[in-house]
mmCIF file of C-alpha atoms in Angstrom:
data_model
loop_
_atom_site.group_PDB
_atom_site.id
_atom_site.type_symbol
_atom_site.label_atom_id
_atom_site.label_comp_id
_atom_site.label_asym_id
_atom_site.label_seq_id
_atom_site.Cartn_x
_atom_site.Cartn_y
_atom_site.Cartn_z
ATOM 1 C CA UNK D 6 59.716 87.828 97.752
ATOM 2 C CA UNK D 7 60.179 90.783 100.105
ATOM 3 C CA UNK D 8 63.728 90.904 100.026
ATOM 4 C CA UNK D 9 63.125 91.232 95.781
ATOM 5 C CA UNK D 10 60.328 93.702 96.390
ATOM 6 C CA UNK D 11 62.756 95.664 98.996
ATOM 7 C CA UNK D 12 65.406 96.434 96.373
ATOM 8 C CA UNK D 13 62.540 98.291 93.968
ATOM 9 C CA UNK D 14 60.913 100.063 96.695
ATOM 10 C CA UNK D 15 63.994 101.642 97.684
ATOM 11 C CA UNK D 16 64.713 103.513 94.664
ATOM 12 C CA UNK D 17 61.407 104.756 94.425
ATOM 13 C CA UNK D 18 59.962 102.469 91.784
ATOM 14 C CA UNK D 19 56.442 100.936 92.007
ATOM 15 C CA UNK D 20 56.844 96.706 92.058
ATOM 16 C CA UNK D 21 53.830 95.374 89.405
ATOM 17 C CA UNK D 22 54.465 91.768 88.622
ATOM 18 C CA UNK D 23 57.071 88.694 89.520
ATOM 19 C CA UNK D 24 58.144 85.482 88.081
ATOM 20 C CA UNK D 25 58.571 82.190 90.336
ATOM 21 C CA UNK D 26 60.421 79.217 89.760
ATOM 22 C CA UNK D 27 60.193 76.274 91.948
ATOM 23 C CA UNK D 28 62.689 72.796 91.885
ATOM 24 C CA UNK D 29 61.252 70.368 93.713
ATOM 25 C CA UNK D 30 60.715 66.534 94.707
ATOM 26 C CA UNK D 31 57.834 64.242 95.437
ATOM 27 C CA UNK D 32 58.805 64.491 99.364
ATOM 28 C CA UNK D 33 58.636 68.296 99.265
ATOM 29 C CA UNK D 34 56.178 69.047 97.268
ATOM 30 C CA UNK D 35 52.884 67.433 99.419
ATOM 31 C CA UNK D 36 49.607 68.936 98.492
ATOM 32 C CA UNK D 37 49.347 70.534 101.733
ATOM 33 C CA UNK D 38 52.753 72.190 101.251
ATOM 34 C CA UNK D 39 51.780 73.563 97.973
ATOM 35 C CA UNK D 40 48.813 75.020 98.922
ATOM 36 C CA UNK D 41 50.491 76.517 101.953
ATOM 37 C CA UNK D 42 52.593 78.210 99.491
ATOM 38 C CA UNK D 43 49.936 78.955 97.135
ATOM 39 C CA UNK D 44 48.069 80.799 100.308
ATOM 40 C CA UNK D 45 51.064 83.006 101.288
ATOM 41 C CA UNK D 46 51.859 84.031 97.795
ATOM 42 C CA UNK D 47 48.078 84.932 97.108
ATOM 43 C CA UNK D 48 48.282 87.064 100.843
ATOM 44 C CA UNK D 49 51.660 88.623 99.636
ATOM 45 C CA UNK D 50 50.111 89.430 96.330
ATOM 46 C CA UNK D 51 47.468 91.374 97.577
ATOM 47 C CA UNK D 52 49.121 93.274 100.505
ATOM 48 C CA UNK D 53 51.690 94.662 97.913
ATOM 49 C CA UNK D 54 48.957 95.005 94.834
ATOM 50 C CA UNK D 55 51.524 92.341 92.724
ATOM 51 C CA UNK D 56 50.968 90.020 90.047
ATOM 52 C CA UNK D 57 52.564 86.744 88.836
ATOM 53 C CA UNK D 58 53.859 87.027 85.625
ATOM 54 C CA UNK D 59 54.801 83.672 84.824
ATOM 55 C CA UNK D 60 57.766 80.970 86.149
ATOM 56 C CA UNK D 61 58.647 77.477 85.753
ATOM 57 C CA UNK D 62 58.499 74.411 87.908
ATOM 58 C CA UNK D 63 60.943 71.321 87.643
ATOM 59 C CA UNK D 64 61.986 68.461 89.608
ATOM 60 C CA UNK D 65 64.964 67.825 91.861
ATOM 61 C CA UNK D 66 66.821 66.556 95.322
ATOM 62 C CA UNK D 67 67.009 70.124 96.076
ATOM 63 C CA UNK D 68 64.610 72.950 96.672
ATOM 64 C CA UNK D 69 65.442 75.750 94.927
ATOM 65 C CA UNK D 70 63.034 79.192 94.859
ATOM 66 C CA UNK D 71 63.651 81.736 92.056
ATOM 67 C CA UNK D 72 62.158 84.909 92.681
ATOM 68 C CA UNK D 73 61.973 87.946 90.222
ATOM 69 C CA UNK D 74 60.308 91.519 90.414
ATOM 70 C CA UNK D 75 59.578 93.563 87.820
ATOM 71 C CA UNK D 76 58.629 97.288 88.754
ATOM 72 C CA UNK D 77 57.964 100.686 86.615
ATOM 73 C CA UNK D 78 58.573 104.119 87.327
ATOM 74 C CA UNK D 79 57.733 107.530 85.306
ATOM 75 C CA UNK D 80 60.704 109.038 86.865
ATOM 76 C CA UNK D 81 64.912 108.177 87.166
ATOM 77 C CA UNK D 82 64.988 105.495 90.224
ATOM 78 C CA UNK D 83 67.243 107.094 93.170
ATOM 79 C CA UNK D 84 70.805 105.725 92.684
ATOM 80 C CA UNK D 85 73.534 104.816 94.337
ATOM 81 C CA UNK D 86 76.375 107.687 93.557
ATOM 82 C CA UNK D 87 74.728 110.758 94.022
ATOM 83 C CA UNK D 88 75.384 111.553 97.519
ATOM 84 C CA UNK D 89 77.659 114.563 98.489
ATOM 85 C CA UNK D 90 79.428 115.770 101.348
ATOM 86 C CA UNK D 91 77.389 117.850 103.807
ATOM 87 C CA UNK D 92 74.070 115.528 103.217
ATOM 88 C CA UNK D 93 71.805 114.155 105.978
ATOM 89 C CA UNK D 94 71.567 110.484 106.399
ATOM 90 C CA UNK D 95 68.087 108.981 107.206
ATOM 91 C CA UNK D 96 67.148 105.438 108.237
ATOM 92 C CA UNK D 97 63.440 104.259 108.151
ATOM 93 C CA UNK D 98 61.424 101.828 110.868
ATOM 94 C CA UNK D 99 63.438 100.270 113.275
ATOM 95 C CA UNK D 100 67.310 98.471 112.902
ATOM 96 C CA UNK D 101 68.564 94.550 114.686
ATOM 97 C CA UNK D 102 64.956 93.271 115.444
ATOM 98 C CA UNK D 103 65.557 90.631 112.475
ATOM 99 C CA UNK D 104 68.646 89.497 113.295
ATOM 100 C CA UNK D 105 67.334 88.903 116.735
ATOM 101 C CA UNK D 106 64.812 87.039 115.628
ATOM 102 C CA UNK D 107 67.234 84.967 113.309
ATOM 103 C CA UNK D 108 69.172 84.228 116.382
ATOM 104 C CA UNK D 109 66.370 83.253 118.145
ATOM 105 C CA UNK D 110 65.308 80.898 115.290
ATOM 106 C CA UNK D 111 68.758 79.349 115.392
ATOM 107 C CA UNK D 112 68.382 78.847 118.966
ATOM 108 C CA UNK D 113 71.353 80.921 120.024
ATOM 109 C CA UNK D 114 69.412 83.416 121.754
ATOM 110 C CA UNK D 115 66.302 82.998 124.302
ATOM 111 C CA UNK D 116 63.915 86.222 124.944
ATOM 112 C CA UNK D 117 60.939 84.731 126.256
ATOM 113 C CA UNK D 118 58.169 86.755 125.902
ATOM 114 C CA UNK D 119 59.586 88.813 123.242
ATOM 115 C CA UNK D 120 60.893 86.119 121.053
ATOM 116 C CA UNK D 121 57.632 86.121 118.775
ATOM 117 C CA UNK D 122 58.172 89.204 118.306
ATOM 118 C CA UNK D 123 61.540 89.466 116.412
ATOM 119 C CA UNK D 124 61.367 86.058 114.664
ATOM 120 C CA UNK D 125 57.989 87.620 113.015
ATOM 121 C CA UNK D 126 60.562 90.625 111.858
ATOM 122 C CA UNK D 127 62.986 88.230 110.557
ATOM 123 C CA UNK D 128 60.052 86.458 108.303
ATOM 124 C CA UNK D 129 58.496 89.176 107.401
ATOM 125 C CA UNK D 130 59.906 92.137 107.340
ATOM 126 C CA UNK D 131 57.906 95.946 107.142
ATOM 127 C CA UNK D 132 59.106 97.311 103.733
ATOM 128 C CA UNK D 133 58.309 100.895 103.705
ATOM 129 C CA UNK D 134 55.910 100.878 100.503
ATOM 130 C CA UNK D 135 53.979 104.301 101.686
ATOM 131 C CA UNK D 136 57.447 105.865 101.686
ATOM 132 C CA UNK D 137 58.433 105.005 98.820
ATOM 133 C CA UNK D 138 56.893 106.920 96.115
ATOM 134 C CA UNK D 139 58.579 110.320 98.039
ATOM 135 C CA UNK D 140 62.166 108.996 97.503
ATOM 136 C CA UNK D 141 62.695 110.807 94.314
ATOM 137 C CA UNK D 142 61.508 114.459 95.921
ATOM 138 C CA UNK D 143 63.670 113.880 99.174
ATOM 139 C CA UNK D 144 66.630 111.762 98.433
ATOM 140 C CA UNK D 145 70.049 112.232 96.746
ATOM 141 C CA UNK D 146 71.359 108.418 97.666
ATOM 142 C CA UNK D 147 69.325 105.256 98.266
ATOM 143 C CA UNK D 148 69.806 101.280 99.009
ATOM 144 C CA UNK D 149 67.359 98.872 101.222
ATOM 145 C CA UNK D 150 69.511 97.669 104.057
ATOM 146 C CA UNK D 151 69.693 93.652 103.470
ATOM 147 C CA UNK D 152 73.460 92.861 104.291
ATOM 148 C CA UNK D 153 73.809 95.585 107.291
ATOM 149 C CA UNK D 154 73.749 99.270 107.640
ATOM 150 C CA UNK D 155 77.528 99.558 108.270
ATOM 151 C CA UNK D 156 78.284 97.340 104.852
ATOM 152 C CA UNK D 157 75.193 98.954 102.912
ATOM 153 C CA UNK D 158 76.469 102.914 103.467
ATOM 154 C CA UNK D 159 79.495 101.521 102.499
ATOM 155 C CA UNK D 160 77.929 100.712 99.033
ATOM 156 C CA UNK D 161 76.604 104.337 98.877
ATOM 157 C CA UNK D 162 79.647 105.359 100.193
ATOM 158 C CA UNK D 163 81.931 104.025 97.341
ATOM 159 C CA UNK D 164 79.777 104.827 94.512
ATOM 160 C CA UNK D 165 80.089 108.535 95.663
ATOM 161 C CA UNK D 166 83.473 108.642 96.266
ATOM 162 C CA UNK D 167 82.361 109.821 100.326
ATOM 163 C CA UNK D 168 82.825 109.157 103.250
ATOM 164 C CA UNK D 169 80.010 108.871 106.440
ATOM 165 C CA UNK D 170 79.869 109.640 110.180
ATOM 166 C CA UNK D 171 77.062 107.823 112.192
ATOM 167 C CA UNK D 172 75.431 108.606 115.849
ATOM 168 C CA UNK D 173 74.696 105.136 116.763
ATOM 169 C CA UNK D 174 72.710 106.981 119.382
ATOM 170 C CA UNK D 175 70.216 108.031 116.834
ATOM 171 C CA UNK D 176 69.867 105.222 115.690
ATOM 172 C CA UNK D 177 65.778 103.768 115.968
ATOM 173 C CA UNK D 178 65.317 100.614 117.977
ATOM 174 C CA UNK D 179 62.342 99.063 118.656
ATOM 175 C CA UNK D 180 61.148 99.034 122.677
ATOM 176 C CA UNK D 181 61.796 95.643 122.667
ATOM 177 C CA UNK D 182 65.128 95.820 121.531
ATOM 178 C CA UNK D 183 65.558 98.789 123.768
ATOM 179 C CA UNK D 184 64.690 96.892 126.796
ATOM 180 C CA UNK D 185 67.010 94.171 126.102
ATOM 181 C CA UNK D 186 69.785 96.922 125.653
ATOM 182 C CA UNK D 187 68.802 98.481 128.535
ATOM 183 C CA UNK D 188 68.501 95.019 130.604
ATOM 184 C CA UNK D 189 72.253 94.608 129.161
ATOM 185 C CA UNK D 190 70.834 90.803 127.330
ATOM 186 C CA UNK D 191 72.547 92.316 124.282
ATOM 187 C CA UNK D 192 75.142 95.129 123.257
ATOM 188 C CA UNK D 193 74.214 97.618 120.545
ATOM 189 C CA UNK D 194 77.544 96.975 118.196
ATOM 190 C CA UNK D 195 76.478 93.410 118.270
ATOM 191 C CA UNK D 196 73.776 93.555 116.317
ATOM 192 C CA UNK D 197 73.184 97.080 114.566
ATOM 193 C CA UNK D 198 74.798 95.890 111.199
ATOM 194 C CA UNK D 199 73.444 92.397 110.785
ATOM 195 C CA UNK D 200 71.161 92.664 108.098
ATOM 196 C CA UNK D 201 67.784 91.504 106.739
ATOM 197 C CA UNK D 202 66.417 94.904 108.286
ATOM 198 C CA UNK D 203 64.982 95.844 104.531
ATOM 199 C CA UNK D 204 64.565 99.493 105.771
ATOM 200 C CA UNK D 205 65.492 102.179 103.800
ATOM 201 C CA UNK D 206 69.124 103.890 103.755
ATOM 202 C CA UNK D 207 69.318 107.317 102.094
ATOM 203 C CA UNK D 208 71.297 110.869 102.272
ATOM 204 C CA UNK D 209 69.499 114.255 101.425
ATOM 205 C CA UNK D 210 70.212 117.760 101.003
ATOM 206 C CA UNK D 211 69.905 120.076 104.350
ATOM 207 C CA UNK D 212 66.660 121.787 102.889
ATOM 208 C CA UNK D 213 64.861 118.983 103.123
ATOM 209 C CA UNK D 214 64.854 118.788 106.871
ATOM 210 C CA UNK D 215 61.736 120.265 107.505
ATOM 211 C CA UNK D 216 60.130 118.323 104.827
ATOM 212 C CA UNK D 217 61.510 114.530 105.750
ATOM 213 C CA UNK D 218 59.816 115.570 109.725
ATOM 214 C CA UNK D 219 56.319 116.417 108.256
ATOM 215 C CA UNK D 220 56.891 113.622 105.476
ATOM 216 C CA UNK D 221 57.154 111.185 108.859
ATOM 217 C CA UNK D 222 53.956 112.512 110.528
ATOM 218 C CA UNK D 223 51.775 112.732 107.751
ATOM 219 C CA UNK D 224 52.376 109.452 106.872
ATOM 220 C CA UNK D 225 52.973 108.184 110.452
ATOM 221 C CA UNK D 226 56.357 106.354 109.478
ATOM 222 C CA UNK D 227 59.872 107.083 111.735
ATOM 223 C CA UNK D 228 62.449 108.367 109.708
ATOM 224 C CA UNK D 229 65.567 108.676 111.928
ATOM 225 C CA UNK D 230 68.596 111.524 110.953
ATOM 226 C CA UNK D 231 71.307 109.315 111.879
ATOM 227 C CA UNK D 232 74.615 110.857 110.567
ATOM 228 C CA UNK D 233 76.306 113.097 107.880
ATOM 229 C CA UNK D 234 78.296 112.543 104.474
ATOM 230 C CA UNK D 235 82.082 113.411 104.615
ATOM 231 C CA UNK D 236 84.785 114.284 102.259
ATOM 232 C CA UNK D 237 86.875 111.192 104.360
ATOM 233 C CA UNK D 238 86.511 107.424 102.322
ATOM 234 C CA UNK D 239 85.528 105.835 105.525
ATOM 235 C CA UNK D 240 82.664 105.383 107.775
ATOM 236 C CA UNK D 241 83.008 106.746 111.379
ATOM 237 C CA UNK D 242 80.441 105.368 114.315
ATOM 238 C CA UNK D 243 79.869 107.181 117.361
ATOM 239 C CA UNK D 244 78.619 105.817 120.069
ATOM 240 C CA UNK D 245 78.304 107.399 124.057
ATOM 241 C CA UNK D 246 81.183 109.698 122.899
ATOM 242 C CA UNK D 247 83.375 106.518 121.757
ATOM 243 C CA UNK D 248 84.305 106.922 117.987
ATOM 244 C CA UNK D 249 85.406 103.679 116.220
ATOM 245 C CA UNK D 250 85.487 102.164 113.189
ATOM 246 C CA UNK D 251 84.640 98.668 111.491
ATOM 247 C CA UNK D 252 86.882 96.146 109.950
ATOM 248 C CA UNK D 253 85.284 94.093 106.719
ATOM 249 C CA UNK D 254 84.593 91.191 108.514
ATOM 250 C CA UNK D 255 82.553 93.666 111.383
ATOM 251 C CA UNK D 256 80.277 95.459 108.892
ATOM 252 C CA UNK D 257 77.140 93.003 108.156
ATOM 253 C CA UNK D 258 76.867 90.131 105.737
ATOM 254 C CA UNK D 259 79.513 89.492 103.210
ATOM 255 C CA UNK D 260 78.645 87.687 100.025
ATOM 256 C CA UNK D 261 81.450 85.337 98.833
ATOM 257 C CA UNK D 262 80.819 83.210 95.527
#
C-alpha cells in the first residue's frame, strides 16, 4: 500500500481512495489473520487520510494482494522528462536503511542492536507526504526511489535525454547506517542503490536553492543536494575522489517479465 501511495506522492498529487483485492484459501485466511489485516489497513487509512473504494475477494492456493491508488491533483503532476542540464538533484530522508533491513530479514546480515531498526524501514517505509504538495513549486523532474537511486535517475535520465553526476558523499544516511560504514560492517556502493527507499528523487532549477533549504527547516524534513544534470547520457558517481560508473546489473532492482 505504501509502495502504491509512494508513486502519487512523488509527483505531487494528493492519494484519496484505493481498491484491494485479496485471493485466498481456508489455511490463510484464519479469523485472526483477517482481522490483523483489517487492523493495519484501518491504521494505514488513517495515517495517510485514505479511503477504500471498493475490491474483490476470491479463493485460491495462492495469496495474491492487489493494491490500487487513486489520487487528484488541481495542478499537472511533476513528470519524468523535464529535467535539463545545469539542474540540482535532491534526495529526501535517508538512502540503504531498507535494504538493510531486508537483508537482515533474510538472515544474511546480523546488526544486533540496530537490526529493529532497519527491518522497521524495510516494512514501513517514511513516504514524504508533508513534502509533497511543494513538488510542483520546486521541481522540474520527479520519481519515488523503489528499484534504486542509480536505476531510478536513470529513468529521469532517459526521459530527458540527460545525463547525471552524483557525490555519493552527499548522499543522507541514517546514524545507524553511518556507524556501520564507519565500523567498516558494510561498504557504501553495496547498498546505496538497492531500493525500497520510497524517498523522493527530483532535479530543480538553481534559483530554487535558497527555497528547497528553508522548505527543509520549516517543515523539518532533510532534503540532500546530491549531484547535477549533464549534457553526457550517463550517470557518473563520485565517491572520496574515485569517479566510476555502474553496469545494468549494478544499478538497483531490475524488473524482468
Amino acid at each position: 500500500l505504501r509502495a502504491s501511495l509512494s508513486d502519487l506522492y512523488c509527483k505531487g498529487i494528493k492519494p484519496e481512495s484505493y481498491f484491494l483485492s485479496f485471493t485466498l484459501n481456508k489455511k490463510l485466511a484464519t479469523s485472526s489473520w483477517l482481522r490483523k489485516i483489517k487492523n493495519i489497513l484501518n491504521s494505514e487509512q488513517k495515517k495517510f487520510n485514505i479511503s477504500l473504494a471498493g475490491g474483490d475477494t476470491v479463493h485460491s492456493s495462492k495469496l495474491i494482494i492487489t493494491i490500487i491508488v487513486l489520487g487528484n491533483t488541481k495542478y499537472k503532476p511533476v513528470y519524468r522528462h523535464k529535467c535539463v542540464f545545469k539542474d540540482d538533484i535532491y534526495v529526501t530522508g535517508s538512502i540503504g536503511d531498507s535494504y538493510l533491513g531486508l537483508n537482515v530479514l533474510k538472515k544474511k546480515m546480523d546488526f544486533g542492536k540496530y537490526n529493529s531498526f532497519f527491518k522497521k524501514k524495510y516494512y514501513e517505509p517514511d513516504l514524504q507526504t508533508k513534502m509533497s504538495p511543494y513538488l510542483r513549486k520546486i521541481a522540474s523532474s520527479s520519481i519515488d526511489i523503489s528499484d534504486g537511486l542509480a536505476q531510478d535517475l536513470q529513468h529521469l535520465c532517459n526521459n530527458s535525454k540527460c545525463g547525471a553526476f552524483i557525490n555519493l558523499n552527499l548522499l543522507p544516511l541514517s546514524s545507524f547506517c553511518k556507524n556501520l560504514l564507519n565500523s567498516k560492517k558494510i561498504k557504501l556502493k553495496n547498498i546505496f542503490s538497492k531500493g525500497d527507499d520510497y524517498q523522493i528523487l527530483f532535479t530543480s532549477k538553481r534559483k530554487y536553492r535558497t527555497k528547497i533549504t528553508n522548505l527543509s527547516k520549516r517543515l523539518n524534513i532533510i532534503i540532500s543536494k546530491i549531484g547535477l544534470i549533464n549534457k553526457d547520457k550517463k550517470i557518473v558517481f563520485m565517491h572520496n575522489e574515485h569517479k566510476f560508473t555502474l553496469s545494468t546489473n549494478e544499478t538497483g532492482y531490475i524488473h524482468n517479465f
